[in-house]
Amino acid sequence: MMNILIYTKHWRKGGIEKLIAYLIEHSDNRYNFTILTEDVPDPKNQYELPINVRIYFRRYSPFTDKNKNNLRSAIKNIDPDVIVVMGSTREIYKISRASIGLPYPIVISEHNSNKEIAKNFYNDYDFYNAVRNAADLNHVIFSSFAEDYPNKDKVRVVTNPILPLDYRASVSEPGATKKKIIHIARYDLNQKQQDILVRSFSLIAQKHLDWELHLYGGDWFGGQQEIKNLVSKLDLSNQVFVHDAIENVGEVLSTGSIFAFPSAYEGFGLVVGEAMSVGLPVVAFADCEGVNQIVKNGYNGTLVSSSLRDCDMFSQALDNLMSDEEKRKEYSINALKTISDFSLEKFISGWEEIFDEAFSLKGKNKLLNLSDIEQHYMDVVVSGLLFDKIYSRTPKKIIFNKVRSIIHKLRLQKLARYIYRKFKK
């Protein structure tokens, strides 16, 4: 039995979490999985796993020496054969920092493009590449995501799966009184950009009174209320409906005629694949890396070639597809053909090869016997110290520090907390 420890910053119903659930459910029984997350227990919003899978909810932020040692102790107590770090944020560096001198091979699995993950490191490529280099193997979703890797021989490419759903959308409903545009994603206006979708729809709502827009998702960051407010402000309550997260994804998707996905960036966009698996044509932005690897413009959907917040162009793309029943039918057929390239079997076999290769490195792994120079490099670069210095000079951080200084100087902490609570509501 090979013991696999998977570290993920979050454990909620999201893309990375669904992939972990797929791995655990479908991998060979010679693998035993444990999950370590910095999230909190929330059964309603977390995937159910087999009873033998242990989940540890622990917090290691801020990543002080004390928390680093706590994480190190947790890893030693779990005693895995292989550690897999899944993510696309700065958090991917923690496991490496806590595992120096331990005999556990590390696989860093990045779930976004090089460009997008670098933003989370404020484009400090020394820090970013040092974190990658500390791993024994690196995993990416698409080969194009590894173009800037400094050490490509350690990179393994395994694409995410698209599971066929037992539903089919009817994108052409001549007798239907209402046709639907479906959107499913957590409410996150910075990444998923539901506000762009609502504003885009508002520009053509009167032209298409027989169409509705339905949005579904978990409210991770308080964006759901903002979308509800925007719908009310734009007087769209009769055509735009804002829902909570759902379990029956396939059933909901099958009620639609178009899937709209205006994300600014994605690693893959699992829900886009799910939409295609029921035969929905997709409208998305051409510059959304990951999604633009699945959606082929003019074949199974429309990729909008404009800025990532261009409501006019996104609205025009929706309008064209809403107005063209034959094009929706054509794209629907092609969408169903597309998913054959993303099979679950390829995903599982690819990851099992990664597990086995990493296991062969146990006791010979990179972090077990570091030289003094390498140790110093880990302490300075992979620790994020240089990154923190860069971050402290970013405009956002400078403004934040100035505001905080003024609040403390004028003793306005209570007022600031009151305003913050009112704003969050």
Tab-separated table of C-alpha atoms in Angstrom:
chain	number	residue	atom	x	y	z
A	1	MET	CA	0.000	0.000	0.000
A	2	MET	CA	1.390	3.399	-1.028
A	3	ASN	CA	0.422	6.279	1.245
A	4	ILE	CA	-0.262	9.508	-0.639
A	5	LEU	CA	-0.584	12.803	1.243
A	6	ILE	CA	-2.399	15.524	-0.723
A	7	TYR	CA	-2.053	19.105	0.503
A	8	THR	CA	-4.617	21.622	-0.736
A	9	LYS	CA	-5.198	25.085	0.658
A	10	HIS	CA	-8.988	24.756	0.356
A	11	TRP	CA	-11.358	21.857	0.789
A	12	ARG	CA	-14.654	23.062	-0.658
A	13	LYS	CA	-16.677	22.216	-3.731
A	14	GLY	CA	-14.329	23.572	-6.375
A	15	GLY	CA	-12.305	22.361	-9.344
A	16	ILE	CA	-9.147	21.153	-7.583
A	17	GLU	CA	-11.207	19.517	-4.857
A	18	LYS	CA	-13.301	17.656	-7.439
A	19	LEU	CA	-10.124	16.360	-9.109
A	20	ILE	CA	-8.873	15.061	-5.766
A	21	ALA	CA	-12.209	13.310	-5.253
A	22	TYR	CA	-11.895	11.719	-8.727
A	23	LEU	CA	-8.372	10.493	-7.902
A	24	ILE	CA	-9.421	8.969	-4.610
A	25	GLU	CA	-12.539	7.338	-6.011
A	26	HIS	CA	-11.049	5.857	-9.175
A	27	SER	CA	-7.381	5.084	-8.410
A	28	ASP	CA	-6.169	1.552	-7.851
A	29	ASN	CA	-6.719	0.213	-4.328
A	30	ARG	CA	-2.963	-0.012	-3.771
A	31	TYR	CA	-3.016	3.725	-3.027
A	32	ASN	CA	-4.117	5.062	0.343
A	33	PHE	CA	-4.955	8.785	0.487
A	34	THR	CA	-4.786	11.401	3.228
A	35	ILE	CA	-5.779	15.061	2.782
A	36	LEU	CA	-4.201	17.976	4.630
A	37	THR	CA	-6.007	21.291	4.196
A	38	GLU	CA	-6.018	24.738	5.787
A	39	ASP	CA	-9.786	24.978	5.361
A	40	VAL	CA	-12.407	24.315	8.041
A	41	PRO	CA	-14.955	21.469	8.236
A	42	ASP	CA	-18.125	22.330	6.319
A	43	PRO	CA	-19.849	19.099	5.202
A	44	LYS	CA	-22.524	20.862	3.142
A	45	ASN	CA	-19.918	22.478	0.912
A	46	GLN	CA	-17.342	19.679	0.790
A	47	TYR	CA	-17.162	16.485	-1.239
A	48	GLU	CA	-17.923	13.203	0.477
A	49	LEU	CA	-15.023	10.778	0.502
A	50	PRO	CA	-14.634	7.100	1.425
A	51	ILE	CA	-14.623	6.501	5.156
A	52	ASN	CA	-10.988	5.320	5.115
A	53	VAL	CA	-9.721	8.669	3.787
A	54	ARG	CA	-8.446	10.855	6.585
A	55	ILE	CA	-8.810	14.635	6.328
A	56	TYR	CA	-6.785	16.906	8.587
A	57	PHE	CA	-8.026	20.478	8.949
A	58	ARG	CA	-5.092	22.563	10.140
A	59	ARG	CA	-4.132	26.214	9.818
A	60	TYR	CA	-0.558	27.221	9.057
A	61	SER	CA	-1.040	30.895	8.223
A	62	PRO	CA	0.776	33.137	8.811
A	63	PHE	CA	3.645	30.820	7.964
A	64	THR	CA	5.826	31.633	10.966
A	65	ASP	CA	8.598	29.373	12.216
A	66	LYS	CA	6.134	27.979	14.748
A	67	ASN	CA	3.585	27.101	12.052
A	68	LYS	CA	6.318	25.712	9.835
A	69	ASN	CA	7.335	23.376	12.654
A	70	ASN	CA	3.686	22.452	13.271
A	71	LEU	CA	3.307	21.548	9.596
A	72	ARG	CA	6.528	19.558	9.721
A	73	SER	CA	5.237	17.600	12.736
A	74	ALA	CA	1.957	16.889	10.971
A	75	ILE	CA	3.790	15.547	7.907
A	76	LYS	CA	6.007	13.317	10.049
A	77	ASN	CA	3.009	11.978	11.971
A	78	ILE	CA	1.164	11.151	8.736
A	79	ASP	CA	4.386	9.559	7.402
A	80	PRO	CA	3.472	9.456	3.693
A	81	ASP	CA	5.352	7.756	0.896
A	82	VAL	CA	4.634	10.633	-1.500
A	83	ILE	CA	3.386	14.196	-0.986
A	84	VAL	CA	1.325	15.938	-3.664
A	85	VAL	CA	0.837	19.698	-3.370
A	86	MET	CA	-2.116	20.932	-5.431
A	87	GLY	CA	-2.740	24.603	-6.022
A	88	SER	CA	-2.096	27.768	-7.957
A	89	THR	CA	-1.233	30.258	-5.210
A	90	ARG	CA	1.725	31.119	-3.035
A	91	GLU	CA	0.655	28.390	-0.588
A	92	ILE	CA	2.389	25.747	-2.706
A	93	TYR	CA	5.717	26.674	-1.104
A	94	LYS	CA	4.804	25.669	2.459
A	95	ILE	CA	5.213	21.907	2.150
A	96	SER	CA	8.723	22.232	0.706
A	97	ARG	CA	9.790	24.575	3.488
A	98	ALA	CA	8.473	22.189	6.147
A	99	SER	CA	9.940	19.051	4.545
A	100	ILE	CA	13.654	19.886	4.483
A	101	GLY	CA	15.584	16.815	5.612
A	102	LEU	CA	12.564	14.501	5.399
A	103	PRO	CA	12.545	11.429	3.115
A	104	TYR	CA	9.277	12.185	1.337
A	105	PRO	CA	9.288	12.930	-2.421
A	106	ILE	CA	7.227	15.992	-3.337
A	107	VAL	CA	5.091	16.508	-6.426
A	108	ILE	CA	3.939	20.079	-7.038
A	109	SER	CA	0.775	20.083	-9.125
A	110	GLU	CA	0.073	23.530	-10.597
A	111	HIS	CA	-3.476	24.169	-11.714
A	112	ASN	CA	-3.113	27.299	-13.754
A	113	SER	CA	-0.986	28.809	-16.467
A	114	ASN	CA	2.511	30.059	-15.760
A	115	LYS	CA	1.360	33.650	-16.298
A	116	GLU	CA	-1.481	33.477	-13.787
A	117	ILE	CA	0.415	31.690	-11.035
A	118	ALA	CA	3.302	34.137	-11.405
A	119	LYS	CA	0.883	36.943	-10.541
A	120	ASN	CA	0.347	35.326	-7.140
A	121	PHE	CA	4.100	35.579	-6.635
A	122	TYR	CA	4.048	39.214	-7.825
A	123	ASN	CA	6.119	38.054	-10.799
A	124	ASP	CA	9.054	37.222	-8.549
A	125	TYR	CA	10.330	34.408	-10.756
A	126	ASP	CA	13.272	33.676	-8.449
A	127	PHE	CA	10.839	32.708	-5.708
A	128	TYR	CA	8.409	30.993	-8.079
A	129	ASN	CA	11.037	28.879	-9.830
A	130	ALA	CA	12.794	28.094	-6.560
A	131	VAL	CA	9.559	26.595	-5.242
A	132	ARG	CA	9.183	24.515	-8.403
A	133	ASN	CA	12.799	23.412	-8.214
A	134	ALA	CA	12.373	22.185	-4.629
A	135	ALA	CA	9.955	19.509	-5.871
A	136	ASP	CA	11.036	16.111	-7.150
A	137	LEU	CA	8.395	16.165	-9.907
A	138	ASN	CA	6.173	18.915	-11.318
A	139	HIS	CA	2.737	18.369	-12.791
A	140	VAL	CA	0.885	20.663	-15.197
A	141	ILE	CA	-2.470	20.314	-16.953
A	142	PHE	CA	-1.354	21.347	-20.439
A	143	SER	CA	2.104	21.190	-22.005
A	144	SER	CA	1.855	24.904	-22.874
A	145	PHE	CA	1.771	25.659	-19.133
A	146	ALA	CA	5.313	24.305	-18.796
A	147	GLU	CA	6.944	26.419	-21.496
A	148	ASP	CA	8.771	28.632	-18.969
A	149	TYR	CA	9.821	25.862	-16.588
A	150	PRO	CA	13.558	26.005	-15.815
A	151	ASN	CA	13.813	22.211	-15.460
A	152	LYS	CA	11.493	20.611	-18.010
A	153	ASP	CA	12.745	17.048	-17.526
A	154	LYS	CA	10.913	16.956	-14.179
A	155	VAL	CA	7.599	18.058	-15.709
A	156	ARG	CA	4.759	15.587	-16.207
A	157	VAL	CA	1.652	16.541	-18.168
A	158	VAL	CA	-1.685	15.002	-17.216
A	159	THR	CA	-4.823	16.732	-18.467
A	160	ASN	CA	-7.921	16.902	-16.309
A	161	PRO	CA	-10.821	14.603	-17.163
A	162	ILE	CA	-14.251	15.486	-18.470
A	163	LEU	CA	-16.714	12.929	-17.207
A	164	PRO	CA	-19.714	12.235	-19.447
A	165	LEU	CA	-22.941	13.135	-17.642
A	166	ASP	CA	-26.170	11.176	-18.033
A	167	TYR	CA	-28.021	14.169	-19.449
A	168	ARG	CA	-28.397	15.880	-22.804
A	169	ALA	CA	-29.234	19.516	-23.370
A	170	SER	CA	-31.800	20.467	-25.979
A	171	VAL	CA	-30.192	23.573	-27.434
A	172	SER	CA	-33.058	23.946	-29.914
A	173	GLU	CA	-36.508	24.250	-28.383
A	174	PRO	CA	-38.849	25.845	-30.920
A	175	GLY	CA	-41.890	25.455	-28.690
A	176	ALA	CA	-40.261	26.564	-25.462
A	177	THR	CA	-41.549	29.745	-23.873
A	178	LYS	CA	-38.180	30.371	-22.203
A	179	LYS	CA	-34.649	29.433	-23.206
A	180	LYS	CA	-31.803	29.512	-20.720
A	181	ILE	CA	-28.210	30.636	-20.502
A	182	ILE	CA	-26.509	28.687	-17.690
A	183	HIS	CA	-23.503	29.743	-15.637
A	184	ILE	CA	-21.990	27.639	-12.835
A	185	ALA	CA	-19.019	28.819	-10.746
A	186	ARG	CA	-18.314	30.054	-7.248
A	187	TYR	CA	-19.241	33.712	-6.867
A	188	ASP	CA	-15.875	35.399	-7.317
A	189	LEU	CA	-16.052	38.650	-9.246
A	190	ASN	CA	-12.276	38.937	-9.614
A	191	GLN	CA	-11.827	35.595	-11.345
A	192	LYS	CA	-15.229	34.266	-12.458
A	193	GLN	CA	-16.541	37.738	-13.366
A	194	GLN	CA	-20.260	37.115	-12.913
A	195	ASP	CA	-20.753	40.886	-13.001
A	196	ILE	CA	-19.487	40.942	-16.608
A	197	LEU	CA	-21.981	38.248	-17.534
A	198	VAL	CA	-24.928	40.058	-15.966
A	199	ARG	CA	-23.963	43.383	-17.548
A	200	SER	CA	-23.469	41.699	-20.927
A	201	PHE	CA	-26.884	40.073	-20.739
A	202	SER	CA	-28.473	43.375	-19.734
A	203	LEU	CA	-27.427	44.875	-23.092
A	204	ILE	CA	-29.538	42.346	-25.016
A	205	ALA	CA	-32.204	41.355	-22.480
A	206	GLN	CA	-34.974	43.390	-24.113
A	207	LYS	CA	-34.147	41.955	-27.510
A	208	HIS	CA	-34.445	38.412	-26.146
A	209	LEU	CA	-37.395	38.432	-23.775
A	210	ASP	CA	-37.774	34.685	-24.307
A	211	TRP	CA	-34.333	34.055	-22.740
A	212	GLU	CA	-33.293	33.795	-19.088
A	213	LEU	CA	-29.895	33.824	-17.404
A	214	HIS	CA	-29.405	31.436	-14.458
A	215	LEU	CA	-26.299	31.643	-12.250
A	216	TYR	CA	-25.346	28.916	-9.746
A	217	GLY	CA	-22.453	28.729	-7.312
A	218	GLY	CA	-21.067	28.659	-3.804
A	219	ASP	CA	-20.566	31.987	-2.090
A	220	TRP	CA	-16.885	31.745	-1.158
A	221	PHE	CA	-16.108	35.453	-1.051
A	222	GLY	CA	-19.424	37.269	-0.588
A	223	GLY	CA	-19.883	37.922	-4.305
A	224	GLN	CA	-23.364	36.423	-4.514
A	225	GLN	CA	-24.991	39.393	-2.804
A	226	GLU	CA	-23.143	41.788	-5.094
A	227	ILE	CA	-24.597	39.972	-8.100
A	228	LYS	CA	-28.089	40.063	-6.595
A	229	ASN	CA	-27.711	43.795	-6.055
A	230	LEU	CA	-26.521	44.266	-9.634
A	231	VAL	CA	-29.477	42.301	-11.007
A	232	SER	CA	-31.833	44.512	-9.023
A	233	LYS	CA	-30.043	47.697	-10.084
A	234	LEU	CA	-30.280	46.729	-13.764
A	235	ASP	CA	-33.963	45.785	-13.341
A	236	LEU	CA	-33.374	42.227	-14.558
A	237	SER	CA	-35.210	40.308	-11.836
A	238	ASN	CA	-37.628	38.794	-14.345
A	239	GLN	CA	-34.861	37.385	-16.539
A	240	VAL	CA	-31.797	36.835	-14.340
A	241	PHE	CA	-31.873	34.378	-11.431
A	242	VAL	CA	-29.130	33.960	-8.831
A	243	HIS	CA	-28.966	30.525	-7.178
A	244	ASP	CA	-26.844	28.790	-4.548
A	245	ALA	CA	-24.469	25.896	-5.262
A	246	ILE	CA	-26.066	22.728	-6.585
A	247	GLU	CA	-25.449	18.981	-6.439
A	248	ASN	CA	-27.239	17.986	-9.651
A	249	VAL	CA	-24.896	19.740	-12.091
A	250	GLY	CA	-25.799	17.590	-15.083
A	251	GLU	CA	-29.515	18.020	-14.597
A	252	VAL	CA	-29.202	21.809	-14.349
A	253	LEU	CA	-26.890	22.024	-17.366
A	254	SER	CA	-29.332	19.975	-19.436
A	255	THR	CA	-31.995	22.678	-19.000
A	256	GLY	CA	-29.845	25.221	-20.835
A	257	SER	CA	-29.244	26.200	-24.449
A	258	ILE	CA	-25.929	28.057	-23.909
A	259	PHE	CA	-23.225	27.909	-21.245
A	260	ALA	CA	-21.667	31.317	-20.519
A	261	PHE	CA	-18.303	31.435	-18.746
A	262	PRO	CA	-16.651	34.889	-18.651
A	263	SER	CA	-13.737	33.936	-16.353
A	264	ALA	CA	-10.581	36.015	-16.481
A	265	TYR	CA	-8.412	32.945	-15.891
A	266	GLU	CA	-8.711	29.224	-15.193
A	267	GLY	CA	-6.416	26.267	-14.911
A	268	PHE	CA	-8.828	24.086	-16.831
A	269	GLY	CA	-12.444	24.993	-16.135
A	270	LEU	CA	-13.954	21.619	-15.227
A	271	VAL	CA	-17.487	22.937	-15.411
A	272	VAL	CA	-16.878	23.997	-19.024
A	273	GLY	CA	-16.105	20.377	-19.809
A	274	GLU	CA	-19.213	19.273	-17.937
A	275	ALA	CA	-21.295	21.705	-19.980
A	276	MET	CA	-19.865	20.252	-23.182
A	277	SER	CA	-20.555	16.731	-21.957
A	278	VAL	CA	-24.294	17.458	-22.053
A	279	GLY	CA	-23.959	19.195	-25.426
A	280	LEU	CA	-23.973	22.870	-24.464
A	281	PRO	CA	-22.135	25.368	-26.704
A	282	VAL	CA	-19.878	27.665	-24.687
A	283	VAL	CA	-19.208	31.406	-24.779
A	284	ALA	CA	-15.943	32.443	-23.064
A	285	PHE	CA	-13.043	34.874	-23.414
A	286	ALA	CA	-10.249	33.920	-25.817
A	287	ASP	CA	-7.581	35.079	-23.348
A	288	CYS	CA	-8.825	32.803	-20.561
A	289	GLU	CA	-6.006	30.276	-20.526
A	290	GLY	CA	-7.130	26.739	-19.818
A	291	VAL	CA	-10.630	27.324	-21.138
A	292	ASN	CA	-9.207	28.301	-24.523
A	293	GLN	CA	-7.606	24.846	-24.664
A	294	ILE	CA	-11.048	23.189	-24.537
A	295	VAL	CA	-13.298	25.645	-26.356
A	296	LYS	CA	-12.521	25.914	-30.062
A	297	ASN	CA	-13.843	29.092	-31.596
A	298	GLY	CA	-16.413	28.412	-34.305
A	299	TYR	CA	-16.412	24.681	-33.544
A	300	ASN	CA	-17.912	23.991	-30.117
A	301	GLY	CA	-18.424	27.541	-28.940
A	302	THR	CA	-17.393	31.169	-29.226
A	303	LEU	CA	-14.182	32.664	-27.864
A	304	VAL	CA	-14.471	36.419	-27.455
A	305	SER	CA	-11.305	38.135	-28.672
A	306	SER	CA	-11.226	41.310	-26.623
A	307	SER	CA	-10.226	42.532	-23.193
A	308	LEU	CA	-11.304	40.265	-20.366
A	309	ARG	CA	-13.871	42.782	-19.120
A	310	ASP	CA	-15.422	43.769	-22.431
A	311	CYS	CA	-19.178	43.576	-21.862
A	312	ASP	CA	-20.015	44.816	-25.349
A	313	MET	CA	-18.115	42.064	-27.155
A	314	PHE	CA	-19.229	39.348	-24.761
A	315	SER	CA	-22.821	40.531	-25.184
A	316	GLN	CA	-22.448	40.415	-28.958
A	317	ALA	CA	-21.184	36.830	-28.810
A	318	LEU	CA	-24.164	35.813	-26.676
A	319	ASP	CA	-26.538	37.642	-29.002
A	320	ASN	CA	-25.162	35.879	-32.082
A	321	LEU	CA	-25.586	32.445	-30.546
A	322	MET	CA	-28.984	33.191	-29.021
A	323	SER	CA	-30.190	34.314	-32.450
A	324	ASP	CA	-28.834	31.339	-34.395
A	325	GLU	CA	-30.526	28.031	-33.619
A	326	GLU	CA	-28.636	26.132	-36.325
A	327	LYS	CA	-25.277	27.269	-34.978
A	328	ARG	CA	-26.263	26.130	-31.483
A	329	LYS	CA	-27.131	22.687	-32.883
A	330	GLU	CA	-23.798	22.453	-34.733
A	331	TYR	CA	-21.756	23.535	-31.711
A	332	SER	CA	-23.698	21.121	-29.495
A	333	ILE	CA	-22.777	18.115	-31.670
A	334	ASN	CA	-19.126	19.185	-31.726
A	335	ALA	CA	-19.068	19.741	-27.970
A	336	LEU	CA	-20.029	16.116	-27.427
A	337	LYS	CA	-17.176	15.049	-29.725
A	338	THR	CA	-14.656	17.189	-27.833
A	339	ILE	CA	-14.902	15.434	-24.485
A	340	SER	CA	-13.474	12.153	-25.824
A	341	ASP	CA	-10.019	13.767	-25.653
A	342	PHE	CA	-10.316	14.158	-21.872
A	343	SER	CA	-11.083	10.688	-20.547
A	344	LEU	CA	-11.058	9.675	-16.895
A	345	GLU	CA	-8.942	6.638	-17.780
A	346	LYS	CA	-6.109	8.829	-19.156
A	347	PHE	CA	-6.295	11.053	-16.060
A	348	ILE	CA	-6.098	8.181	-13.577
A	349	SER	CA	-3.369	6.260	-15.417
A	350	GLY	CA	-1.323	9.455	-15.799
A	351	TRP	CA	-1.503	10.225	-12.097
A	352	GLU	CA	-0.743	6.640	-11.099
A	353	GLU	CA	2.439	6.881	-13.185
A	354	ILE	CA	3.345	10.072	-11.298
A	355	PHE	CA	2.695	8.397	-7.930
A	356	ASP	CA	4.849	5.396	-8.862
A	357	GLU	CA	7.700	7.506	-10.219
A	358	ALA	CA	7.703	9.741	-7.143
A	359	PHE	CA	7.618	6.691	-4.847
A	360	SER	CA	10.767	5.365	-6.531
A	361	LEU	CA	12.532	8.524	-5.308
A	362	LYS	CA	11.705	8.015	-1.636
A	363	GLY	CA	14.916	8.285	0.373
A	364	LYS	CA	16.639	9.809	-2.663
A	365	ASN	CA	14.399	12.878	-2.812
A	366	LYS	CA	15.707	16.381	-3.335
A	367	LEU	CA	15.104	17.797	0.156
A	368	LEU	CA	16.599	14.905	2.112
A	369	ASN	CA	20.282	15.810	1.822
A	370	LEU	CA	20.767	19.466	0.983
A	371	SER	CA	24.193	21.069	0.892
A	372	ASP	CA	24.875	24.153	3.013
A	373	ILE	CA	24.471	26.376	-0.047
A	374	GLU	CA	21.177	24.707	-0.970
A	375	GLN	CA	19.989	25.039	2.618
A	376	HIS	CA	20.802	28.756	2.572
A	377	TYR	CA	18.971	29.102	-0.762
A	378	MET	CA	15.888	27.445	0.754
A	379	ASP	CA	16.061	29.739	3.784
A	380	VAL	CA	16.303	32.936	1.762
A	381	VAL	CA	14.563	32.350	-1.563
A	382	VAL	CA	12.095	29.495	-1.057
A	383	SER	CA	11.102	30.981	2.308
A	384	GLY	CA	9.497	33.874	0.452
A	385	LEU	CA	11.558	36.514	2.243
A	386	LEU	CA	12.513	38.176	-1.026
A	387	PHE	CA	8.916	37.894	-2.166
A	388	ASP	CA	7.687	39.629	0.986
A	389	LYS	CA	10.038	42.512	0.345
A	390	ILE	CA	8.669	42.878	-3.175
A	391	TYR	CA	5.079	42.571	-1.936
A	392	SER	CA	5.642	45.267	0.674
A	393	ARG	CA	6.482	47.681	-2.140
A	394	THR	CA	3.374	47.007	-4.240
A	395	PRO	CA	0.869	49.912	-4.471
A	396	LYS	CA	-1.922	47.893	-2.841
A	397	LYS	CA	0.234	47.064	0.193
A	398	ILE	CA	1.566	50.620	0.490
A	399	ILE	CA	-1.977	52.053	0.508
A	400	PHE	CA	-3.119	49.419	3.008
A	401	ASN	CA	-0.259	50.246	5.384
A	402	LYS	CA	-0.933	53.985	5.130
A	403	VAL	CA	-4.630	53.543	5.879
A	404	ARG	CA	-3.883	51.247	8.810
A	405	SER	CA	-1.380	53.760	10.185
A	406	ILE	CA	-3.944	56.587	10.017
A	407	ILE	CA	-6.609	54.440	11.699
A	408	HIS	CA	-4.275	53.616	14.594
A	409	LYS	CA	-2.997	57.183	14.887
A	410	LEU	CA	-6.532	58.609	15.148
A	411	ARG	CA	-7.755	55.670	17.264
A	412	LEU	CA	-10.497	54.790	14.797
A	413	GLN	CA	-10.269	51.011	15.169
A	414	LYS	CA	-13.849	50.581	16.430
A	415	LEU	CA	-15.255	52.745	13.643
A	416	ALA	CA	-13.178	50.861	11.061
A	417	ARG	CA	-14.473	47.519	12.344
A	418	TYR	CA	-18.055	48.808	12.240
A	419	ILE	CA	-17.662	50.025	8.643
A	420	TYR	CA	-16.036	46.746	7.656
A	421	ARG	CA	-18.942	44.718	9.074
A	422	LYS	CA	-21.493	46.927	7.324
A	423	PHE	CA	-19.574	46.597	4.064
A	424	LYS	CA	-19.429	42.797	4.353
A	425	LYS	CA	-23.209	42.658	4.721
